[in-house]
Amino acid sequence: LRLAEEFGTPLYVLSEPEFRRRCAEYARSWALGGVSYAAKANSSLAVLAWAADEGLGVDVASVGELEAAHRAGVPGSRCRLHGNFKTTDEVAAAAGLGVGEIVADSLGEIEALAKAGWQSRVVLRLAPDVEAGGGSKISTAGTDTKFGMSIATGDAAQAVRRCLELGLRLHGYHCHVGSMLMDEGPVLAAARVLASFAAEAGSATGYWPESLNLGGGLGVSYVPGQEPLAPADYCAKLSAAVRPLLTGRLEGTSVELEPGRSVAAPSGVTLYRVGVIKRSSAGVRHVIVDGGMSDNPRPALYGAQYSVVSDAAGPPEPATVSGRHCETDLLFPGTMLPSGLREGDVLQVLCTGAYNAGMASNYNRFLRPASVALRGDGSARLVERRETLDDLFRREEALAR
Ligand SMILES: Cc1ncc(COP(=O)(O)O)c(C=O)c1O
């Protein structure tokens, strides 16, 4: 409430201690290799600096995210560049910033990297044909995926041969099966596929990977009933199951993780102010807040659900929370909110630290919210100011008269 008064609404609030604690939990619990934070979940400069400070590398999926890491003081050598289509300019920019590792996603990209004289490590994104994830839009390793090189078609084996022929610094293999996973099962299935591919490719070419990267994907509890493993338990179960795969020439191979959501989401909440409460002819209590799909597109994109909290008085009663965009802009249908909720009250939406601020848009020329970081002592610091009308028109050319 205090923050809503001080900084206005809608407002993204990030708990620095919680974010750092989650990074540290991964770093402490994962014993098989390095952990990188997937910047796409939330790439505020402050957030990237916290992740690096806690000993994590940073995964970036664009030059914009790479520049964010750079501006946050993360050395390029601690960054890994992803992307299923990287332009020549992006690869050049990555080389210029000294990116430590690039994830090659296609056979054509391998040729392009060699042509560009790429010097640092290359890992191959493989498609292990594992169907997983909390929905088709965040499932990234099934038989129809656009990501990576297929093991089944022989592209993956061809990629290894080409890297060796071209003299690229092949470092290992990568996969990311999807997001909102509740346990280690799907990632373990992919790890098995990667390990057996590594053994086959090893016997055929003599090349053995120094690293197997299992991506991110652990889910969070947005609403009751979603009960994913805690990061420490996930790391313990996954490492216990993956360790036996690292035998023979794979002994000593490091295994990497790159979590995003499970670090960032529970570290953030969004504050909205209720603008309008009305009842429809069907008796629905509509609660309309001062934000919407421009600051949280996930309900519209995926039907994502969230927990909404209010400290208004009265017993919980059904409510449908909508935003104020020119669509139905249904944010949180089927919510229970106190009967005493009034216009002007503040709502708190939990678990919005990932894929909210980063996916925000200016639809309807809305101004993107500010982000504040809450410190351990309860004090708050602005990490990204609210947009202004001037920000909205910065890219427009003067009108031709
Ligand atoms: C390659 C890669 N790594 C890591 C992640 C992070 O996934 P999550 O936020 O589910 O942990 C993603 C998400 O899309 C990804 O594509």
Tab-separated table of C-alpha atoms and ligand atoms in Angstrom:
chain	number	residue	atom	x	y	z
A	1	LEU	CA	0.000	0.000	0.000
A	2	ARG	CA	2.772	2.353	0.997
A	3	LEU	CA	4.562	1.523	-2.272
A	4	ALA	CA	1.408	2.125	-4.310
A	5	GLU	CA	1.138	5.606	-2.734
A	6	GLU	CA	4.778	6.408	-3.201
A	7	PHE	CA	5.397	5.075	-6.723
A	8	GLY	CA	1.905	4.904	-8.250
A	9	THR	CA	0.200	1.930	-9.897
A	10	PRO	CA	0.412	-0.385	-11.731
A	11	LEU	CA	3.717	-1.176	-10.080
A	12	TYR	CA	6.081	-4.122	-10.348
A	13	VAL	CA	7.678	-4.843	-6.972
A	14	LEU	CA	10.694	-7.122	-6.778
A	15	SER	CA	12.104	-8.533	-3.573
A	16	GLU	CA	15.879	-8.353	-3.850
A	17	PRO	CA	16.476	-10.760	-0.912
A	18	GLU	CA	14.052	-13.326	-2.362
A	19	PHE	CA	15.597	-13.141	-5.831
A	20	ARG	CA	19.096	-13.451	-4.400
A	21	ARG	CA	18.025	-16.305	-2.119
A	22	ARG	CA	16.658	-18.232	-5.110
A	23	CYS	CA	19.852	-17.682	-7.117
A	24	ALA	CA	21.925	-18.823	-4.151
A	25	GLU	CA	19.678	-21.878	-3.684
A	26	TYR	CA	20.394	-22.965	-7.264
A	27	ALA	CA	24.120	-22.207	-7.002
A	28	ARG	CA	24.371	-24.181	-3.745
A	29	SER	CA	22.181	-27.115	-4.740
A	30	TRP	CA	23.434	-27.833	-8.251
A	31	ALA	CA	26.692	-29.721	-7.949
A	32	LEU	CA	27.202	-30.980	-11.512
A	33	GLY	CA	28.226	-27.701	-13.187
A	34	GLY	CA	27.314	-24.059	-13.631
A	35	VAL	CA	23.969	-22.292	-13.359
A	36	SER	CA	22.983	-19.317	-15.525
A	37	TYR	CA	19.978	-17.071	-15.033
A	38	ALA	CA	17.752	-16.823	-18.150
A	39	ALA	CA	17.487	-13.060	-18.659
A	40	LYS	CA	14.276	-13.344	-20.684
A	41	ALA	CA	12.383	-13.941	-17.424
A	42	ASN	CA	13.248	-10.425	-16.218
A	43	SER	CA	16.122	-8.408	-17.619
A	44	SER	CA	16.002	-5.305	-15.449
A	45	LEU	CA	19.594	-4.216	-14.964
A	46	ALA	CA	19.267	-4.537	-11.196
A	47	VAL	CA	18.014	-8.111	-11.540
A	48	LEU	CA	20.883	-9.153	-13.830
A	49	ALA	CA	23.381	-7.605	-11.425
A	50	TRP	CA	21.868	-9.568	-8.501
A	51	ALA	CA	22.078	-12.833	-10.471
A	52	ALA	CA	25.716	-12.263	-11.391
A	53	ASP	CA	26.498	-11.193	-7.851
A	54	GLU	CA	25.138	-14.501	-6.557
A	55	GLY	CA	27.538	-16.375	-8.835
A	56	LEU	CA	25.226	-17.188	-11.749
A	57	GLY	CA	26.058	-16.705	-15.417
A	58	VAL	CA	23.538	-14.900	-17.618
A	59	ASP	CA	21.703	-16.413	-20.569
A	60	VAL	CA	20.646	-13.928	-23.221
A	61	ALA	CA	18.402	-14.457	-26.238
A	62	SER	CA	19.015	-11.211	-28.137
A	63	VAL	CA	21.476	-8.399	-28.464
A	64	GLY	CA	19.144	-6.282	-26.332
A	65	GLU	CA	19.420	-8.746	-23.458
A	66	LEU	CA	23.159	-8.979	-24.028
A	67	GLU	CA	23.444	-5.194	-23.849
A	68	ALA	CA	21.383	-5.304	-20.636
A	69	ALA	CA	23.859	-7.778	-19.121
A	70	HIS	CA	26.736	-5.585	-20.269
A	71	ARG	CA	25.154	-2.467	-18.744
A	72	ALA	CA	24.520	-4.419	-15.549
A	73	GLY	CA	28.254	-5.029	-15.341
A	74	VAL	CA	28.166	-8.733	-16.274
A	75	PRO	CA	31.270	-9.588	-18.333
A	76	GLY	CA	30.560	-11.088	-21.776
A	77	SER	CA	32.574	-14.138	-20.764
A	78	ARG	CA	29.777	-14.991	-18.274
A	79	CYS	CA	27.052	-14.698	-20.927
A	80	ARG	CA	25.636	-17.339	-23.241
A	81	LEU	CA	23.825	-16.228	-26.386
A	82	HIS	CA	20.731	-18.138	-27.483
A	83	GLY	CA	18.345	-17.665	-30.380
A	84	ASN	CA	16.928	-19.757	-33.200
A	85	PHE	CA	17.842	-17.042	-35.728
A	86	LYS	CA	20.703	-14.729	-34.946
A	87	THR	CA	21.518	-12.086	-37.517
A	88	THR	CA	25.057	-11.440	-38.724
A	89	ASP	CA	25.001	-8.123	-36.853
A	90	GLU	CA	23.955	-9.846	-33.642
A	91	VAL	CA	26.768	-12.377	-33.909
A	92	ALA	CA	29.239	-9.543	-34.551
A	93	ALA	CA	27.903	-7.599	-31.547
A	94	ALA	CA	28.197	-10.715	-29.379
A	95	ALA	CA	31.797	-11.239	-30.502
A	96	GLY	CA	32.501	-7.566	-29.766
A	97	LEU	CA	31.221	-7.944	-26.203
A	98	GLY	CA	33.300	-11.100	-25.711
A	99	VAL	CA	30.377	-13.495	-25.236
A	100	GLY	CA	31.710	-16.667	-23.681
A	101	GLU	CA	29.408	-19.134	-25.380
A	102	ILE	CA	26.984	-19.220	-28.280
A	103	VAL	CA	24.240	-21.800	-28.727
A	104	ALA	CA	24.100	-22.777	-32.398
A	105	ASP	CA	20.568	-23.634	-33.415
A	106	SER	CA	20.865	-24.753	-37.049
A	107	LEU	CA	23.324	-26.163	-39.578
A	108	GLY	CA	23.343	-22.848	-41.436
A	109	GLU	CA	24.300	-21.013	-38.267
A	110	ILE	CA	27.350	-23.249	-37.827
A	111	GLU	CA	28.580	-22.264	-41.292
A	112	ALA	CA	27.873	-18.606	-40.511
A	113	LEU	CA	29.786	-18.757	-37.222
A	114	ALA	CA	32.807	-20.226	-38.960
A	115	LYS	CA	32.587	-17.593	-41.694
A	116	ALA	CA	32.367	-14.843	-39.064
A	117	GLY	CA	35.498	-16.217	-37.372
A	118	TRP	CA	33.654	-16.980	-34.113
A	119	GLN	CA	36.350	-17.677	-31.488
A	120	SER	CA	34.621	-18.577	-28.241
A	121	ARG	CA	32.776	-21.718	-27.234
A	122	VAL	CA	29.971	-23.186	-29.336
A	123	VAL	CA	27.307	-25.509	-27.983
A	124	LEU	CA	24.765	-27.228	-30.182
A	125	ARG	CA	21.086	-26.902	-29.368
A	126	LEU	CA	19.631	-30.347	-29.962
A	127	ALA	CA	16.017	-31.378	-30.379
A	128	PRO	CA	15.600	-34.452	-28.179
A	129	ASP	CA	11.940	-35.138	-29.098
A	130	VAL	CA	10.645	-34.807	-25.541
A	131	GLU	CA	7.143	-33.364	-25.205
A	132	ALA	CA	6.888	-31.331	-22.000
A	133	GLY	CA	5.890	-28.021	-20.493
A	134	GLY	CA	2.851	-26.248	-19.193
A	135	GLY	CA	1.262	-25.563	-22.592
A	136	SER	CA	1.967	-25.737	-26.323
A	137	LYS	CA	3.413	-22.218	-26.412
A	138	ILE	CA	6.068	-22.989	-23.814
A	139	SER	CA	6.868	-26.518	-25.004
A	140	THR	CA	10.101	-26.365	-26.967
A	141	ALA	CA	11.535	-29.808	-27.624
A	142	GLY	CA	8.800	-31.965	-29.138
A	143	THR	CA	8.990	-33.636	-32.550
A	144	ASP	CA	7.590	-30.520	-34.261
A	145	THR	CA	9.807	-27.952	-32.544
A	146	LYS	CA	11.480	-25.126	-34.430
A	147	PHE	CA	14.323	-25.113	-31.916
A	148	GLY	CA	17.614	-26.883	-32.296
A	149	MET	CA	18.888	-29.598	-34.582
A	150	SER	CA	17.071	-32.867	-34.756
A	151	ILE	CA	18.861	-35.944	-33.520
A	152	ALA	CA	16.322	-38.137	-35.316
A	153	THR	CA	16.920	-36.614	-38.778
A	154	GLY	CA	20.704	-36.785	-38.494
A	155	ASP	CA	21.140	-32.979	-38.417
A	156	ALA	CA	22.659	-33.136	-34.942
A	157	ALA	CA	25.333	-35.648	-36.017
A	158	GLN	CA	26.032	-33.568	-39.113
A	159	ALA	CA	26.397	-30.482	-36.884
A	160	VAL	CA	29.080	-32.171	-34.806
A	161	ARG	CA	31.028	-33.182	-37.926
A	162	ARG	CA	30.813	-29.673	-39.404
A	163	CYS	CA	31.957	-27.995	-36.175
A	164	LEU	CA	34.979	-30.287	-36.085
A	165	GLU	CA	35.767	-29.799	-39.787
A	166	LEU	CA	35.429	-26.028	-39.492
A	167	GLY	CA	37.608	-25.875	-36.383
A	168	LEU	CA	34.945	-24.279	-34.167
A	169	ARG	CA	35.452	-24.594	-30.377
A	170	LEU	CA	32.706	-27.142	-29.861
A	171	HIS	CA	32.018	-27.270	-26.127
A	172	GLY	CA	28.957	-29.506	-25.848
A	173	TYR	CA	25.243	-29.999	-26.297
A	174	HIS	CA	22.201	-28.100	-25.136
A	175	CYS	CA	18.467	-28.623	-24.845
A	176	HIS	CA	15.541	-26.851	-23.197
A	177	VAL	CA	12.398	-28.940	-23.116
A	178	GLY	CA	9.835	-26.366	-21.985
A	179	SER	CA	8.603	-24.291	-19.117
A	180	MET	CA	6.344	-24.726	-16.069
A	181	LEU	CA	7.645	-28.239	-15.368
A	182	MET	CA	6.540	-29.612	-12.019
A	183	ASP	CA	9.405	-32.059	-11.515
A	184	GLU	CA	12.661	-33.300	-13.001
A	185	GLY	CA	11.063	-36.012	-15.208
A	186	PRO	CA	11.041	-34.307	-18.650
A	187	VAL	CA	14.498	-32.780	-18.223
A	188	LEU	CA	15.859	-36.141	-17.133
A	189	ALA	CA	14.336	-37.738	-20.236
A	190	ALA	CA	16.114	-35.128	-22.375
A	191	ALA	CA	19.365	-35.642	-20.447
A	192	ARG	CA	19.218	-39.346	-21.302
A	193	VAL	CA	18.758	-38.512	-24.985
A	194	LEU	CA	21.683	-36.048	-24.909
A	195	ALA	CA	23.949	-38.526	-23.127
A	196	SER	CA	23.177	-41.300	-25.578
A	197	PHE	CA	23.662	-38.939	-28.523
A	198	ALA	CA	27.001	-37.862	-27.017
A	199	ALA	CA	28.088	-41.504	-26.794
A	200	GLU	CA	27.076	-42.241	-30.395
A	201	ALA	CA	28.706	-39.105	-31.745
A	202	GLY	CA	31.749	-39.853	-29.599
A	203	SER	CA	32.218	-43.312	-31.096
A	204	ALA	CA	31.634	-41.987	-34.618
A	205	THR	CA	33.862	-38.894	-34.454
A	206	GLY	CA	36.014	-39.175	-31.342
A	207	TYR	CA	34.460	-35.937	-30.027
A	208	TRP	CA	33.293	-35.952	-26.392
A	209	PRO	CA	31.488	-32.935	-24.919
A	210	GLU	CA	32.838	-30.955	-21.986
A	211	SER	CA	29.330	-29.724	-21.186
A	212	LEU	CA	25.735	-30.881	-21.374
A	213	ASN	CA	23.240	-28.063	-20.820
A	214	LEU	CA	19.747	-29.042	-19.695
A	215	GLY	CA	18.167	-25.580	-19.962
A	216	GLY	CA	15.621	-24.135	-17.566
A	217	GLY	CA	11.974	-24.969	-17.131
A	218	LEU	CA	11.150	-25.532	-13.462
A	219	GLY	CA	7.707	-24.117	-12.765
A	220	VAL	CA	6.298	-22.043	-9.935
A	221	SER	CA	3.049	-22.054	-7.993
A	222	TYR	CA	0.895	-19.327	-9.545
A	223	VAL	CA	-2.287	-20.724	-8.005
A	224	PRO	CA	-3.057	-23.416	-5.426
A	225	GLY	CA	-2.814	-26.859	-6.992
A	226	GLN	CA	0.340	-26.061	-8.938
A	227	GLU	CA	2.978	-27.674	-6.738
A	228	PRO	CA	6.357	-27.766	-8.470
A	229	LEU	CA	9.461	-28.969	-6.680
A	230	ALA	CA	11.463	-26.299	-4.870
A	231	PRO	CA	14.716	-25.497	-6.717
A	232	ALA	CA	16.845	-27.304	-4.107
A	233	ASP	CA	14.747	-30.501	-4.379
A	234	TYR	CA	14.678	-30.262	-8.156
A	235	CYS	CA	18.477	-29.943	-8.245
A	236	ALA	CA	18.928	-32.831	-5.804
A	237	LYS	CA	16.608	-35.189	-7.712
A	238	LEU	CA	17.887	-34.229	-11.141
A	239	SER	CA	21.550	-34.483	-10.227
A	240	ALA	CA	21.046	-37.860	-8.526
A	241	ALA	CA	19.391	-39.177	-11.698
A	242	VAL	CA	21.799	-37.544	-14.156
A	243	ARG	CA	25.024	-38.542	-12.378
A	244	PRO	CA	24.813	-42.220	-13.423
A	245	LEU	CA	24.604	-41.070	-17.067
A	246	LEU	CA	28.046	-39.509	-16.784
A	247	THR	CA	30.097	-42.634	-17.154
A	248	GLY	CA	32.971	-43.686	-19.413
A	249	ARG	CA	34.137	-40.795	-21.578
A	250	LEU	CA	31.332	-38.609	-20.177
A	251	GLU	CA	32.782	-38.834	-16.676
A	252	GLY	CA	33.665	-35.316	-15.540
A	253	THR	CA	31.412	-33.672	-18.145
A	254	SER	CA	29.841	-30.618	-16.551
A	255	VAL	CA	26.059	-30.330	-16.603
A	256	GLU	CA	24.574	-26.851	-16.737
A	257	LEU	CA	21.186	-25.389	-15.832
A	258	GLU	CA	19.591	-22.114	-16.915
A	259	PRO	CA	16.495	-21.342	-14.830
A	260	GLY	CA	14.454	-18.189	-15.366
A	261	ARG	CA	10.899	-18.366	-14.060
A	262	SER	CA	11.664	-20.332	-10.891
A	263	VAL	CA	14.150	-17.647	-9.834
A	264	ALA	CA	12.305	-14.503	-10.848
A	265	ALA	CA	8.550	-15.171	-10.713
A	266	PRO	CA	8.129	-15.726	-6.949
A	267	SER	CA	10.362	-12.710	-6.265
A	268	GLY	CA	7.849	-10.257	-7.710
A	269	VAL	CA	4.317	-8.956	-7.214
A	270	THR	CA	2.307	-6.399	-9.163
A	271	LEU	CA	0.206	-3.735	-7.469
A	272	TYR	CA	-2.898	-2.393	-9.206
A	273	ARG	CA	-5.476	0.108	-8.069
A	274	VAL	CA	-9.117	-0.842	-8.519
A	275	GLY	CA	-10.771	1.751	-10.740
A	276	VAL	CA	-14.275	0.403	-11.283
A	277	ILE	CA	-16.468	-2.242	-9.667
A	278	LYS	CA	-19.721	-3.170	-11.384
A	279	ARG	CA	-22.107	-6.078	-11.706
A	280	SER	CA	-23.110	-7.496	-15.112
A	281	SER	CA	-26.656	-8.679	-15.908
A	282	ALA	CA	-25.417	-12.237	-15.341
A	283	GLY	CA	-24.412	-11.211	-11.814
A	284	VAL	CA	-20.657	-11.187	-12.406
A	285	ARG	CA	-18.779	-8.807	-10.103
A	286	HIS	CA	-16.338	-7.074	-12.453
A	287	VAL	CA	-13.297	-5.514	-10.855
A	288	ILE	CA	-11.428	-3.294	-13.300
A	289	VAL	CA	-7.866	-2.303	-12.494
A	290	ASP	CA	-5.566	0.405	-13.820
A	291	GLY	CA	-3.410	-2.001	-15.870
A	292	GLY	CA	-4.063	-4.943	-18.124
A	293	MET	CA	-2.668	-7.041	-20.927
A	294	SER	CA	-0.003	-4.421	-21.637
A	295	ASP	CA	1.706	-5.036	-18.293
A	296	ASN	CA	0.823	-8.747	-18.041
A	297	PRO	CA	0.054	-10.418	-21.375
A	298	ARG	CA	0.291	-13.959	-20.020
A	299	PRO	CA	-3.424	-14.466	-19.251
A	300	ALA	CA	-4.293	-13.386	-22.810
A	301	LEU	CA	-1.448	-15.383	-24.367
A	302	TYR	CA	-1.645	-18.610	-22.416
A	303	GLY	CA	-4.700	-18.428	-20.203
A	304	ALA	CA	-2.206	-18.100	-17.349
A	305	GLN	CA	-3.694	-17.890	-13.860
A	306	TYR	CA	-2.557	-15.830	-10.887
A	307	SER	CA	-3.383	-15.415	-7.209
A	308	VAL	CA	-4.840	-12.016	-6.342
A	309	VAL	CA	-4.788	-10.671	-2.804
A	310	SER	CA	-6.519	-7.726	-1.139
A	311	ASP	CA	-6.638	-6.624	2.478
A	312	ALA	CA	-10.166	-5.208	2.163
A	313	ALA	CA	-12.712	-6.394	4.731
A	314	GLY	CA	-15.398	-9.010	4.305
A	315	PRO	CA	-15.728	-12.640	3.276
A	316	PRO	CA	-14.259	-13.767	-0.059
A	317	GLU	CA	-16.697	-13.625	-2.973
A	318	PRO	CA	-16.231	-14.385	-6.673
A	319	ALA	CA	-14.858	-11.609	-8.843
A	320	THR	CA	-13.546	-11.235	-12.363
A	321	VAL	CA	-10.566	-8.910	-12.571
A	322	SER	CA	-10.099	-7.214	-15.925
A	323	GLY	CA	-7.756	-4.616	-17.318
A	324	ARG	CA	-8.721	-1.453	-19.125
A	325	HIS	CA	-7.628	-2.289	-22.655
A	326	CYS	CA	-9.957	-2.274	-25.635
A	327	GLU	CA	-10.317	-6.050	-25.655
A	328	THR	CA	-12.126	-8.045	-23.041
A	329	ASP	CA	-8.688	-7.910	-21.386
A	330	LEU	CA	-9.637	-10.575	-18.908
A	331	LEU	CA	-6.777	-10.700	-16.424
A	332	PHE	CA	-7.822	-12.878	-13.523
A	333	PRO	CA	-11.229	-14.520	-13.954
A	334	GLY	CA	-12.691	-16.702	-11.224
A	335	THR	CA	-10.857	-14.891	-8.433
A	336	MET	CA	-12.142	-14.688	-4.844
A	337	LEU	CA	-11.915	-11.183	-3.407
A	338	PRO	CA	-13.337	-9.665	-0.197
A	339	SER	CA	-16.931	-8.516	-0.389
A	340	GLY	CA	-15.813	-5.178	1.042
A	341	LEU	CA	-13.473	-4.391	-1.865
A	342	ARG	CA	-14.027	-0.783	-2.995
A	343	GLU	CA	-12.999	1.389	-5.918
A	344	GLY	CA	-9.626	2.920	-5.047
A	345	ASP	CA	-8.382	-0.150	-3.129
A	346	VAL	CA	-5.087	-1.793	-4.064
A	347	LEU	CA	-4.829	-5.363	-5.351
A	348	GLN	CA	-1.653	-7.401	-5.099
A	349	VAL	CA	-1.020	-10.036	-7.782
A	350	LEU	CA	1.490	-12.642	-6.680
A	351	CYS	CA	4.304	-14.343	-8.552
A	352	THR	CA	4.668	-11.773	-11.333
A	353	GLY	CA	8.450	-11.346	-11.264
A	354	ALA	CA	8.979	-13.344	-14.489
A	355	TYR	CA	7.675	-12.777	-18.008
A	356	ASN	CA	5.600	-9.744	-16.963
A	357	ALA	CA	7.790	-6.618	-17.112
A	358	GLY	CA	9.814	-8.241	-19.889
A	359	MET	CA	6.739	-8.957	-22.014
A	360	ALA	CA	5.036	-5.610	-21.398
A	361	SER	CA	3.941	-3.514	-24.359
A	362	ASN	CA	2.522	-0.080	-25.103
A	363	TYR	CA	-0.762	-1.385	-26.515
A	364	ASN	CA	-3.353	1.416	-26.518
A	365	ARG	CA	-0.372	3.728	-25.847
A	366	PHE	CA	-0.373	2.698	-22.220
A	367	LEU	CA	2.713	3.668	-20.235
A	368	ARG	CA	4.718	0.728	-18.976
A	369	PRO	CA	4.816	0.545	-15.147
A	370	ALA	CA	7.728	1.368	-12.908
A	371	SER	CA	9.672	-1.399	-11.143
A	372	VAL	CA	10.860	-1.019	-7.588
A	373	ALA	CA	13.213	-3.224	-5.617
A	374	LEU	CA	12.400	-3.968	-2.023
A	375	ARG	CA	15.500	-4.391	0.124
A	376	GLY	CA	15.911	-6.615	3.183
A	377	ASP	CA	15.331	-3.670	5.548
A	378	GLY	CA	11.944	-2.931	3.937
A	379	SER	CA	13.160	0.152	2.063
A	380	ALA	CA	12.289	0.470	-1.612
A	381	ARG	CA	14.403	1.701	-4.503
A	382	LEU	CA	13.196	2.584	-7.991
A	383	VAL	CA	14.966	0.354	-10.518
A	384	GLU	CA	13.013	1.403	-13.607
A	385	ARG	CA	10.877	4.523	-13.681
A	386	ARG	CA	7.369	4.605	-15.126
A	387	GLU	CA	7.270	5.539	-18.809
A	388	THR	CA	6.247	9.062	-19.719
A	389	LEU	CA	4.217	10.304	-22.668
A	390	ASP	CA	7.474	11.616	-24.138
A	391	ASP	CA	8.918	8.079	-24.028
A	392	LEU	CA	5.961	6.932	-26.105
A	393	PHE	CA	6.685	9.289	-28.982
A	394	ARG	CA	10.468	9.224	-28.934
A	395	ARG	CA	10.673	7.110	-32.105
A	396	GLU	CA	8.110	9.022	-34.158
A	397	GLU	CA	9.361	11.221	-36.991
A	398	ALA	CA	7.982	14.765	-37.222
A	399	LEU	CA	4.717	14.947	-39.179
A	400	ALA	CA	5.172	15.764	-42.862
A	401	ARG	CA	3.048	18.839	-43.584
B	1	LIG	C1	17.001	-21.829	-23.902
B	1	LIG	C2	16.249	-21.451	-22.700
B	1	LIG	N1	16.837	-21.565	-21.503
B	1	LIG	C3	16.200	-21.223	-20.360
B	1	LIG	C4	14.898	-20.756	-20.397
B	1	LIG	C5	14.233	-20.391	-19.103
B	1	LIG	O1	13.127	-21.168	-18.880
B	1	LIG	P1	12.289	-21.037	-17.525
B	1	LIG	O2	11.969	-19.600	-17.345
B	1	LIG	O3	11.115	-21.878	-17.743
B	1	LIG	O4	13.174	-21.543	-16.418
B	1	LIG	C6	14.248	-20.649	-21.616
B	1	LIG	C7	12.848	-20.170	-21.681
B	1	LIG	O5	12.209	-20.067	-22.669
B	1	LIG	C8	14.939	-20.998	-22.804
B	1	LIG	O6	14.353	-20.891	-24.010
